[in-house]
Short mmCIF file of C-alpha atoms in Angstrom, two decimals:
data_model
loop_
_atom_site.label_atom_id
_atom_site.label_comp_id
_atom_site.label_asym_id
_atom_site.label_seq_id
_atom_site.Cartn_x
_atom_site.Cartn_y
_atom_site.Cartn_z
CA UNK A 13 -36.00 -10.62 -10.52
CA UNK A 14 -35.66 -7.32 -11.82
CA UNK A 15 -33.44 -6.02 -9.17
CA UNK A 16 -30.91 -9.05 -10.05
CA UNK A 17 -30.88 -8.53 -13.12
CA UNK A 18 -30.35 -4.28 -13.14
CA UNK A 19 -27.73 -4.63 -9.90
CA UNK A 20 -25.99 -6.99 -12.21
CA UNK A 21 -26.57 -5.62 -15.87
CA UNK A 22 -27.45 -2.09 -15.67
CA UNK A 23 -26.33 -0.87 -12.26
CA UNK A 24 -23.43 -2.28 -12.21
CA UNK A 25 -21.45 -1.78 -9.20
CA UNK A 26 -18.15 -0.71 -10.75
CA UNK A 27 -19.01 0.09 -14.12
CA UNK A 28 -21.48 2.64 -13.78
CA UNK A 29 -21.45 4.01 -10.09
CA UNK A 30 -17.40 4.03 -9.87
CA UNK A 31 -17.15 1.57 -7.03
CA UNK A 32 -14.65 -0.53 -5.87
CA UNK A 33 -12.78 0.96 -8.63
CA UNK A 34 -8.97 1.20 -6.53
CA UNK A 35 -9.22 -2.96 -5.85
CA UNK A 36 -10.52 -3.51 -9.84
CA UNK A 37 -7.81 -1.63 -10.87
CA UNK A 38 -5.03 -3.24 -8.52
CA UNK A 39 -6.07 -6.84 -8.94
CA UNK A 40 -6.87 -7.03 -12.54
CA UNK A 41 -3.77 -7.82 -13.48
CA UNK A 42 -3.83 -11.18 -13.26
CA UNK A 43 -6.77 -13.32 -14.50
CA UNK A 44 -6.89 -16.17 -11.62
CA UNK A 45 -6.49 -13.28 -8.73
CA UNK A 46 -9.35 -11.63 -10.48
CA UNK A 47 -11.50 -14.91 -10.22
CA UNK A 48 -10.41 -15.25 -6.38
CA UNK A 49 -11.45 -11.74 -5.54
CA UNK A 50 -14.66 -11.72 -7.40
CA UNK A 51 -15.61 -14.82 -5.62
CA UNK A 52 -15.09 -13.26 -2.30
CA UNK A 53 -16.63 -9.63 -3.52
CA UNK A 54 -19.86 -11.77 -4.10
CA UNK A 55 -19.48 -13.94 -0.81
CA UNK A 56 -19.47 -10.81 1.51
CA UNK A 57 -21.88 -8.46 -0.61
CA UNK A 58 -24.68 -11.53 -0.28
CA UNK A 59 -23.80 -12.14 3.39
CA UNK A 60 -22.89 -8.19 4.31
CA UNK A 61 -25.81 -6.34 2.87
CA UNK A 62 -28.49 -8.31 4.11
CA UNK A 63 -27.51 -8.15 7.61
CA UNK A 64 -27.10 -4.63 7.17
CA UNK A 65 -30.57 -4.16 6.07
CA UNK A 66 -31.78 -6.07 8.69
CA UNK A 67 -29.58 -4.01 11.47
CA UNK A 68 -31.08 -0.40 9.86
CA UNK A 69 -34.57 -1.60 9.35
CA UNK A 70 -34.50 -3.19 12.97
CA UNK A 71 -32.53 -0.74 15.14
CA UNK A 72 -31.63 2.17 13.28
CA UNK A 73 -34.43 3.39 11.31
CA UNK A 74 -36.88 5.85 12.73
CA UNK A 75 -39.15 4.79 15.53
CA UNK A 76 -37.21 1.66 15.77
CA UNK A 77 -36.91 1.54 19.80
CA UNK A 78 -40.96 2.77 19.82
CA UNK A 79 -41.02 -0.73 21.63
CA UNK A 80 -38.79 0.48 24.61
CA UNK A 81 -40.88 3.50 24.74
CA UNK A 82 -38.50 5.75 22.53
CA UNK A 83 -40.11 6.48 19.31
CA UNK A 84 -38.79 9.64 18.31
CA UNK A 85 -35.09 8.04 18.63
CA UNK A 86 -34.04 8.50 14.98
CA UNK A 87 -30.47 6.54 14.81
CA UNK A 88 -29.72 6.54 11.30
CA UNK A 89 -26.98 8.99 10.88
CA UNK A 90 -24.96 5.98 12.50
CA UNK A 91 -25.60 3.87 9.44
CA UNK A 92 -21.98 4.35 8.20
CA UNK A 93 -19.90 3.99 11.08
CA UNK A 94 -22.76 0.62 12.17
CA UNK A 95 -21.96 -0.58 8.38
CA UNK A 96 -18.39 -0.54 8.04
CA UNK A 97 -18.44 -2.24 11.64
CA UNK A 98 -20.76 -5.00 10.53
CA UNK A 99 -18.38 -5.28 6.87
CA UNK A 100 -15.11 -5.23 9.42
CA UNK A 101 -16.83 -8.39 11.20
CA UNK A 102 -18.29 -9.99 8.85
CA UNK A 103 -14.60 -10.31 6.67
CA UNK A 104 -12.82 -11.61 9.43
CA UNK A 105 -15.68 -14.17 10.54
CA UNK A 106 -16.05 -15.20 6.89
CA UNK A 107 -11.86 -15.65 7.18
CA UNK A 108 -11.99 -18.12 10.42
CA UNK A 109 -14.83 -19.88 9.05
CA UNK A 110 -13.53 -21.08 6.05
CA UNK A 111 -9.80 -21.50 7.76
CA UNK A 112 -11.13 -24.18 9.60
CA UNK A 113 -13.76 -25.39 7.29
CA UNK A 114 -12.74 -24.93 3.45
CA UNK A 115 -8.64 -24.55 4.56
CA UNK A 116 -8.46 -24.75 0.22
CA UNK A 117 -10.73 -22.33 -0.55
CA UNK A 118 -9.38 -20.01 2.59
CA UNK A 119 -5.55 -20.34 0.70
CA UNK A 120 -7.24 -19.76 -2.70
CA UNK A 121 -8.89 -16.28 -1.09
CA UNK A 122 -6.95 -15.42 2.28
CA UNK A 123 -5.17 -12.29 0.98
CA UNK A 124 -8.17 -10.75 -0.87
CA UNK A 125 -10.29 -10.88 2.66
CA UNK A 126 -9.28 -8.08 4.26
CA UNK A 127 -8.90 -6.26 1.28
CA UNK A 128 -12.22 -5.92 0.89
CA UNK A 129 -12.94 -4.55 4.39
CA UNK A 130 -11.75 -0.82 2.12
CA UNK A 131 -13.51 -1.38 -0.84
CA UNK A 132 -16.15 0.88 -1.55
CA UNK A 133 -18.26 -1.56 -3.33
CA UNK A 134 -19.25 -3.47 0.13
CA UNK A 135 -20.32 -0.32 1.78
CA UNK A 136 -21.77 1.28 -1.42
CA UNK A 137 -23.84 -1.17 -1.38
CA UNK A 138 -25.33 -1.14 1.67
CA UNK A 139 -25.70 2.26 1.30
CA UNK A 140 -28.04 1.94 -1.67
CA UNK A 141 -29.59 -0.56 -0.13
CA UNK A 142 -30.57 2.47 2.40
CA UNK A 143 -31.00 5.33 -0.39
CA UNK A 144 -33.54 3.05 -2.06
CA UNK A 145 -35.44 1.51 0.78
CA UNK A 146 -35.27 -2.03 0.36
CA UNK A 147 -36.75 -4.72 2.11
CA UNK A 148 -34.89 -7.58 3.51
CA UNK A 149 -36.07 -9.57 0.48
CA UNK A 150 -34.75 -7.15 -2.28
CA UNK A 151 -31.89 -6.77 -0.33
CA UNK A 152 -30.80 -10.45 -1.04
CA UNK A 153 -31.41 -9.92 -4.04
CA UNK A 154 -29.38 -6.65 -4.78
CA UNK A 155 -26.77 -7.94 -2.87
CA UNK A 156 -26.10 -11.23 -4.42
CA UNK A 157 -26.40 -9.51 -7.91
CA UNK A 158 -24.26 -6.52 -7.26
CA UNK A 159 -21.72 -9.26 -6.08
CA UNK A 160 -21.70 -10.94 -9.22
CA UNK A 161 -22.17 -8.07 -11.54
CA UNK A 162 -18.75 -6.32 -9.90
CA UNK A 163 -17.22 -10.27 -10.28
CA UNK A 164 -18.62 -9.81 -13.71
CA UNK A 165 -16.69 -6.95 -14.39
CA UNK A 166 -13.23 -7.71 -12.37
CA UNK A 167 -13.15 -10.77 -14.27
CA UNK A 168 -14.21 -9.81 -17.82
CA UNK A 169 -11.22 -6.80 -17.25
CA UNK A 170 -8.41 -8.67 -16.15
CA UNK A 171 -8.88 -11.18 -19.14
CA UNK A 172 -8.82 -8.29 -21.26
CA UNK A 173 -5.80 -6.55 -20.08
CA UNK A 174 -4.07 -9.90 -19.83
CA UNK A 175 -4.29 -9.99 -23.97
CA UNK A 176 -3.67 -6.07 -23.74
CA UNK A 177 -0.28 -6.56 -22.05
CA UNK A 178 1.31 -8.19 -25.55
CA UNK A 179 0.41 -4.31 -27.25
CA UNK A 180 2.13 -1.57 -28.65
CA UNK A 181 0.70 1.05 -26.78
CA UNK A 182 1.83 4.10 -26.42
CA UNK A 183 4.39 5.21 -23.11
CA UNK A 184 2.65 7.84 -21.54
CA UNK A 185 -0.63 5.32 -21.76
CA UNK A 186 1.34 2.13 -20.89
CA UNK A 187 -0.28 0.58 -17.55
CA UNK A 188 -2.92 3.13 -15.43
CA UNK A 189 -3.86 5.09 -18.80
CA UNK A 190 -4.84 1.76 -20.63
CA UNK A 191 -6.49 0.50 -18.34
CA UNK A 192 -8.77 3.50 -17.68
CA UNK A 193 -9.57 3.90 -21.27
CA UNK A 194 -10.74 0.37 -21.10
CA UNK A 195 -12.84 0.70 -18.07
CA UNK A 196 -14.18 3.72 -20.08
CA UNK A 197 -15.22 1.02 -23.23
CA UNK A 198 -16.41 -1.75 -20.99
CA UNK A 199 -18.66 0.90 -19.32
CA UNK A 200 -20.29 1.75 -22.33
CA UNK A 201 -20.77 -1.86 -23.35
CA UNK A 202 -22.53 -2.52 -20.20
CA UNK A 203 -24.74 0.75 -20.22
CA UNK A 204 -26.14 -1.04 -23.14
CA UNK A 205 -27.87 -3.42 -20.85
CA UNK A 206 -29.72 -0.08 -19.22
CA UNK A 207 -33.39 0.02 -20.80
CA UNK A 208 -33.44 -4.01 -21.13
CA UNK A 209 -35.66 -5.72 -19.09
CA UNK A 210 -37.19 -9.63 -18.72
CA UNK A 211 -39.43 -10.25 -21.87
CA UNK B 22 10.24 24.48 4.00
CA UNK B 23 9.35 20.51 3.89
CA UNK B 24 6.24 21.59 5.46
CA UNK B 25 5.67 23.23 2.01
CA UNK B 26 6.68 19.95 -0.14
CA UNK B 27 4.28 18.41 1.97
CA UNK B 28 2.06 20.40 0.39
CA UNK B 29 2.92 20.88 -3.15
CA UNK B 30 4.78 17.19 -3.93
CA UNK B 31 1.14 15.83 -4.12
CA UNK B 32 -0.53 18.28 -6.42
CA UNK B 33 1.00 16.67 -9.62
CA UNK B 34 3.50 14.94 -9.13
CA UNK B 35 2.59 12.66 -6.59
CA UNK B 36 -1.16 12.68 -7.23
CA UNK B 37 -2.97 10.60 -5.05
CA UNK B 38 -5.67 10.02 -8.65
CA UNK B 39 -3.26 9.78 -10.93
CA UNK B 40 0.00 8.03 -9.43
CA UNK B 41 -1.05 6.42 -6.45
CA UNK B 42 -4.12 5.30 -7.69
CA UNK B 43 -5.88 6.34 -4.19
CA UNK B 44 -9.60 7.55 -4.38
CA UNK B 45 -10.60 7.01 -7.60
CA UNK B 46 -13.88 5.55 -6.74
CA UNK B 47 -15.92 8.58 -5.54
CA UNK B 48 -13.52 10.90 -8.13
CA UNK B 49 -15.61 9.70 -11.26
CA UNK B 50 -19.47 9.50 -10.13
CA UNK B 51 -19.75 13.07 -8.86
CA UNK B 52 -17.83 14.71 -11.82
CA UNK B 53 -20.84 15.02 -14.01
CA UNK B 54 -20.88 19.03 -12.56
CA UNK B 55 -19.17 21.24 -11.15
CA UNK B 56 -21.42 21.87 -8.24
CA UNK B 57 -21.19 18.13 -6.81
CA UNK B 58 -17.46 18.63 -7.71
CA UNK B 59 -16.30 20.92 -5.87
CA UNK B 60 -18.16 19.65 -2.90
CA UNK B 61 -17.25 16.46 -2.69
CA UNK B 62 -13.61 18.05 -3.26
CA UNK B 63 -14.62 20.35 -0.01
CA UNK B 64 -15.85 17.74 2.37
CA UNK B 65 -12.75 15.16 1.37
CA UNK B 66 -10.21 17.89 2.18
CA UNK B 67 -12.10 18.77 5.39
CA UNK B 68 -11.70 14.80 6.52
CA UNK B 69 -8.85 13.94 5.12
CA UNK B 70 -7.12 16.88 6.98
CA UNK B 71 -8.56 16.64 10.48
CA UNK B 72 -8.64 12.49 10.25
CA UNK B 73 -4.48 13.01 9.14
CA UNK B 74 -3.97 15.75 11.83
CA UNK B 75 -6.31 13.41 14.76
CA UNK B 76 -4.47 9.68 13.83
CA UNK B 77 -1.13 12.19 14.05
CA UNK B 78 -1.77 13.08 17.40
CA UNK B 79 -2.34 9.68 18.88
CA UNK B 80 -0.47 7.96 16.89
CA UNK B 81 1.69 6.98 20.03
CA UNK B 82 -1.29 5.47 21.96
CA UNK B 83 -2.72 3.39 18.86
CA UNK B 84 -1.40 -0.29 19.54
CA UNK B 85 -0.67 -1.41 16.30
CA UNK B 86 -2.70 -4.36 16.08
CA UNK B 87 -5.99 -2.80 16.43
CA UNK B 88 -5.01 0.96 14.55
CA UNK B 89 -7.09 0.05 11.98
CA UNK B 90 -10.27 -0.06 13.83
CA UNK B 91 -8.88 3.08 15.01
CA UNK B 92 -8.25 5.07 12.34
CA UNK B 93 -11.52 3.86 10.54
CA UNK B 94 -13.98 5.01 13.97
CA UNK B 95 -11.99 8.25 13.48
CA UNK B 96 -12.75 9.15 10.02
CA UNK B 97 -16.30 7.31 10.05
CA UNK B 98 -16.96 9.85 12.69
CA UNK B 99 -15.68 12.96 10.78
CA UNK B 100 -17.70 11.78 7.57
CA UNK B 101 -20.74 11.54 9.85
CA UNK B 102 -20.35 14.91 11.20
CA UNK B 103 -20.03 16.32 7.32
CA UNK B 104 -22.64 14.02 6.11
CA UNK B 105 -25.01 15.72 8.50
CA UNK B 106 -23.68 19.45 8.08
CA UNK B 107 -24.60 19.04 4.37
CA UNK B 108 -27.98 17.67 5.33
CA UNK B 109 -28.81 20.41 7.01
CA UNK B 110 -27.57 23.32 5.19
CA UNK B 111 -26.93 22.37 1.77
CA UNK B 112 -29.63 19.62 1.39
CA UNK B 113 -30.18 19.38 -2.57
CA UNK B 114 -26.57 19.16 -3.14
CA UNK B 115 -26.27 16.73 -0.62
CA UNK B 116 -29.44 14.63 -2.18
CA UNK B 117 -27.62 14.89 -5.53
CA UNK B 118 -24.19 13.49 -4.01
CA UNK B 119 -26.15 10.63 -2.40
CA UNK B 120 -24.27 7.80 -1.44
CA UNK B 121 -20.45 8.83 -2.13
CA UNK B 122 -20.39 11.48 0.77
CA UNK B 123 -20.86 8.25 3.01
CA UNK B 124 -18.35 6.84 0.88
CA UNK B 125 -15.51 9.05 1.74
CA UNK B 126 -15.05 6.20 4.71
CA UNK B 127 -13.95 3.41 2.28
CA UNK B 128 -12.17 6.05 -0.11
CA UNK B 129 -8.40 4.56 0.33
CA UNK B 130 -6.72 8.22 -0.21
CA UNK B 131 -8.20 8.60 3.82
CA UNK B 132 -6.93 5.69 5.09
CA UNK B 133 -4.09 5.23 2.49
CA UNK B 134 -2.39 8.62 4.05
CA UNK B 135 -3.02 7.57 7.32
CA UNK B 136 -1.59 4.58 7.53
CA UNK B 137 1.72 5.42 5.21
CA UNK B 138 2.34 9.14 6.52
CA UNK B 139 0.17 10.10 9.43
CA UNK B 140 0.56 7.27 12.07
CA UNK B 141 4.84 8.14 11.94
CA UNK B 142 4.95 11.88 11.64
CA UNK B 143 3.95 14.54 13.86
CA UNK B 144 0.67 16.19 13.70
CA UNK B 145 2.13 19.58 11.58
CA UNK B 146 3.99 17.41 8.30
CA UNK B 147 0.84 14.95 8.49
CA UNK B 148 -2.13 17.78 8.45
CA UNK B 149 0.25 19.31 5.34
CA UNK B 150 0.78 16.12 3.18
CA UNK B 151 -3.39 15.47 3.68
CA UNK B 152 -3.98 18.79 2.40
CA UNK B 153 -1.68 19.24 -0.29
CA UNK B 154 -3.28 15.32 -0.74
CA UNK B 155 -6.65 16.68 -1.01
CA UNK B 156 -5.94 19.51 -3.12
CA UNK B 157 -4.30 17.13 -5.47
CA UNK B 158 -7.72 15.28 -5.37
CA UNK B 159 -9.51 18.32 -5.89
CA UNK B 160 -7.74 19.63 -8.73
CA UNK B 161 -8.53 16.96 -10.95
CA UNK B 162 -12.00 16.68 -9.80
CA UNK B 163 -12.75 20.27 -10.88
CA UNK B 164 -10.68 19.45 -13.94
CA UNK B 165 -12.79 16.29 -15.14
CA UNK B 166 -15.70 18.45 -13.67
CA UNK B 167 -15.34 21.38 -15.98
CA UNK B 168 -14.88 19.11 -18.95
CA UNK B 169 -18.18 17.09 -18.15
CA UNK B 170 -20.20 19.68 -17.36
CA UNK B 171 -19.16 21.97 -19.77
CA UNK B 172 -19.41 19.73 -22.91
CA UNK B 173 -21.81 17.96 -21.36
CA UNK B 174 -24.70 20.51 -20.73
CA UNK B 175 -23.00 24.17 -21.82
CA UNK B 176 -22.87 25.30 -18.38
CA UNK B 177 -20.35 25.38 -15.38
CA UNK B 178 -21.74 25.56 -12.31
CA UNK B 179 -25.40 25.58 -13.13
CA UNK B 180 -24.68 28.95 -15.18
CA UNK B 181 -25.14 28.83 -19.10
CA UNK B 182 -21.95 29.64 -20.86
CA UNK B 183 -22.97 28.74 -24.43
CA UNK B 184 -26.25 28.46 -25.67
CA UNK B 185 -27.51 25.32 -26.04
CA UNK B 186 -29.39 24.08 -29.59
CA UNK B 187 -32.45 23.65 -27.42
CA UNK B 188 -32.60 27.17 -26.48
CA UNK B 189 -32.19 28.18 -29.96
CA UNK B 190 -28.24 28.87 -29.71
CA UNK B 191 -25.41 26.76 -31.73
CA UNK B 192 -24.44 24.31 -28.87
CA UNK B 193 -25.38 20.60 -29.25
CA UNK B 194 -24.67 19.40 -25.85
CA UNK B 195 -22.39 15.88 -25.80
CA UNK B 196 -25.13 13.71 -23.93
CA UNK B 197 -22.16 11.16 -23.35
CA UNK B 198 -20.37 13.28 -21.30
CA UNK B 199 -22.79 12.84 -18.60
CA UNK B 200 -22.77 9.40 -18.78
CA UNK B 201 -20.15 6.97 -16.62
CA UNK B 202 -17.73 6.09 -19.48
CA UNK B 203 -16.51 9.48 -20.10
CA UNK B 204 -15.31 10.05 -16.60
CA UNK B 205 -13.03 7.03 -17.19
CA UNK B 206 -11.94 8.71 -20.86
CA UNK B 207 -11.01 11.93 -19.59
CA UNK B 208 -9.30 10.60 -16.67
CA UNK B 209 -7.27 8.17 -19.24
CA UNK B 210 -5.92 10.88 -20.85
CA UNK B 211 -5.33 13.45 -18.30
CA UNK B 212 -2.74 10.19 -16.61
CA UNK B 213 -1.24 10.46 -20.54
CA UNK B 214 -0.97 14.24 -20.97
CA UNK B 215 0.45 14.26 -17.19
CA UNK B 216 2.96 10.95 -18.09
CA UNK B 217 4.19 13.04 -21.27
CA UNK B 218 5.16 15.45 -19.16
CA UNK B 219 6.90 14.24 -16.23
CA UNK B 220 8.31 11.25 -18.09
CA UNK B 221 9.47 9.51 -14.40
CA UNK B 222 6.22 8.33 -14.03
CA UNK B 223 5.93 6.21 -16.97
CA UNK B 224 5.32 2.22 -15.94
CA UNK B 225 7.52 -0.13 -17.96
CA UNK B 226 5.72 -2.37 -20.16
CA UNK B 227 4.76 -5.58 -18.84
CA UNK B 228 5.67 -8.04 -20.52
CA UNK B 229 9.43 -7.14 -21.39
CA UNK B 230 10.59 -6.84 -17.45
CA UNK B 231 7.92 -8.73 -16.14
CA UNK B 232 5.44 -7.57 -13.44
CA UNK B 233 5.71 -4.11 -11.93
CA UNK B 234 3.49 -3.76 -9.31
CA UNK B 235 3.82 -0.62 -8.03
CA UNK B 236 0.27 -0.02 -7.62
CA UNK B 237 -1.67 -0.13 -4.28
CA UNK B 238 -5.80 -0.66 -3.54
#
């Protein structure tokens, strides 16, 4: 419970480790495409970082292949290029299953799927999942919260800069420059949520 | 000589960080000093440059349909190959950049240059613009890097400048600066400082022309 809560309070994907930063800037301008996209960012992050923990924990980790009589066979420097592979198929599997399944849905999301093949938020989070040595169990877990948190914070900025669009503000800080000072205040709204925990 | 512009258009004026919105990602976590900084700057030059020059090269034997897979095995395999040099010979660095070396993959000022300059110009123009690319990267990463650090802990590159208050000199050392939101801050205003001065880049407002969406992910 605590890892939900921190990957989507305190930890926040894009808030505080800078991820998927490119796409939250690019799609925030719009409130509804916001809503699509964070709906897929949390589809694939539950469905993508599992299976990656279970591909490094069952074939790349060291001493995996001890039961083909190779234990020192250490494969995890392939982790990134065996990631962004599993991310890559994932996306478009995720794509044909709801073309032919949820054809609404599919129309609501279709251009944001690829899109997320690139963004570093899917593979940043596999990654941690690595750095911190989860098991498959946490990794649910981190991965469906770091979903929503990043949702969470797509969302929460694109109804904001919505609103901010009606402003005076100034030239040089009309569009990009607003919008990172924002990021900048949302950021240290959320690191607010850092020390809580469950009572 | 448009070899050179190559190199020098995307220093400031065409700033993959602050025009094109390319890379930002990886740009604001390892800005808190100087150290990480000017590593990360190191090792995205070194990929973005050979992964520009490689995708060049082949870029007639790519069928279009799959050169994504393509270009992505490429540079996965040049960030692998750095990922593991800094293992082995600068290992606490490399500890303290954790994740965002591996991250270089997904950073779109890779496969952003790849897929709008390198796979239609030779291998020469296309190794140039990733450069002059990366060095516009790298400039404001050491920029934002010198700010953070310095304010944030008195020193720039792991060397004291000032004297901090806990040593007994007159510094009080910004603890904010080390924290995410000031990376977005100082990056905020370097985009307006840079936007007063070239005026061409200013976006019109939104909500007198409509939408202007120049921007890319």
């Amino acid at each position: 419970m605590d890892i939900l809560l921190a990957a989507i309070f305190a930890d926040n994907l894009a808030l505080s480790f800078f991820l998927g930063i490119c796409t939250f800037l690019a799609v925030s301008r719009r409130f509804d495409t916001a809503v699509g996209l964070g709906l897929s960012v949390i589809v694939v992050q539950a469905v993508t970082v599992p299976v990656n923990a279970a591909i490094f924990n069952g074939l790349l980790i060291e001493g995996a292949w001890a039961w083909a009589g190779l234990p020192e066979v250490d494969l995890t420097f392939l982790r990134i290029i065996a990631f962004i592979g599993v991310i890559a198929a994932i996306v478009q599997i995720l794509e044909m299953t709801l073309d032919r399944f949820v054809p609404a849905l599919y129309r609501a999301l279709g251009i944001f799927l690829p899109l997320i093949t690139v963004n570093c938020a899917i593979l940043g989070g596999s990654l941690f999942m690595v750095e911190r040595r989860y098991d498959f169990g946490e990794s649910v877990l981190w991965g469906v919260g770091s979903g929503i948190g990043w949702a969470l914070a797509v969302v929460a900025f694109a109804a904001i800069r919505e609103r901010l669009r009606y402003s005076d503000i100034p030239d040089g800080l009309q569009g990009l420059g607003s919008a990172f000072i924002v990021t900048g205040l949302m950021s240290l709204a959320f690191s607010a949520f850092g020390g809580a925990t469950l009572p | 000589m448009s070899a050179l512009r190559h190199l020098t258009a995307p220093l400031i004026r065409e700033n993959p960080i602050t025009l094109q919105i390319l890379g930002i990602c990886s740009a604001l976590a390892v800005t808190t000093s100087l150290t990480t900084a000017a590593t990360m700057c190191a090792a995205l030059t070194v990929v973005l440059t050979l992964s520009a020059t490689i995708i060049s090269a082949i870029r007639r034997h790519i069928p279009s349909s799959i050169r994504l897979i393509v270009q992505i095995t490429i540079i996965s395999s040049l960030v692998i190959v750095i990922d593991e040099f800094l293992q082995a010979y600068a290992f606490s660095i490399s500890q303290r950049l954790s994740i965002f070396v591996g991250l270089i993959v997904t950073n779109c000022i890779v496969l952003g240059r790849a897929e709008a300059f390198a796979v239609r110009n030779p291998p020469l123009p296309a190794a140039f613009d990733a450069l002059g690319n990366g060095l516009g990267y790298s400039l404001i990463l050491l920029i934002v890097g010198t700010i953070r650090e310095f304010f944030g802990a008195g020193t720039l590159f792991g060397y004291a400048v000032v004297v901090t208050q806990a040593d007994g000199g007159w510094f009080q050392p910004l603890g904010l600066m080390q924290l995410a939101p000031s990376a977005f801050f100082i990056i905020g205003l370097l985009i307006w400082a840079i936007r007063t001065r070239w005026t061409t880049q200013i976006e019109a407002p939104e909500h007198r022309i409509g939408r202007v969406s120049e921007e890319r992910s």
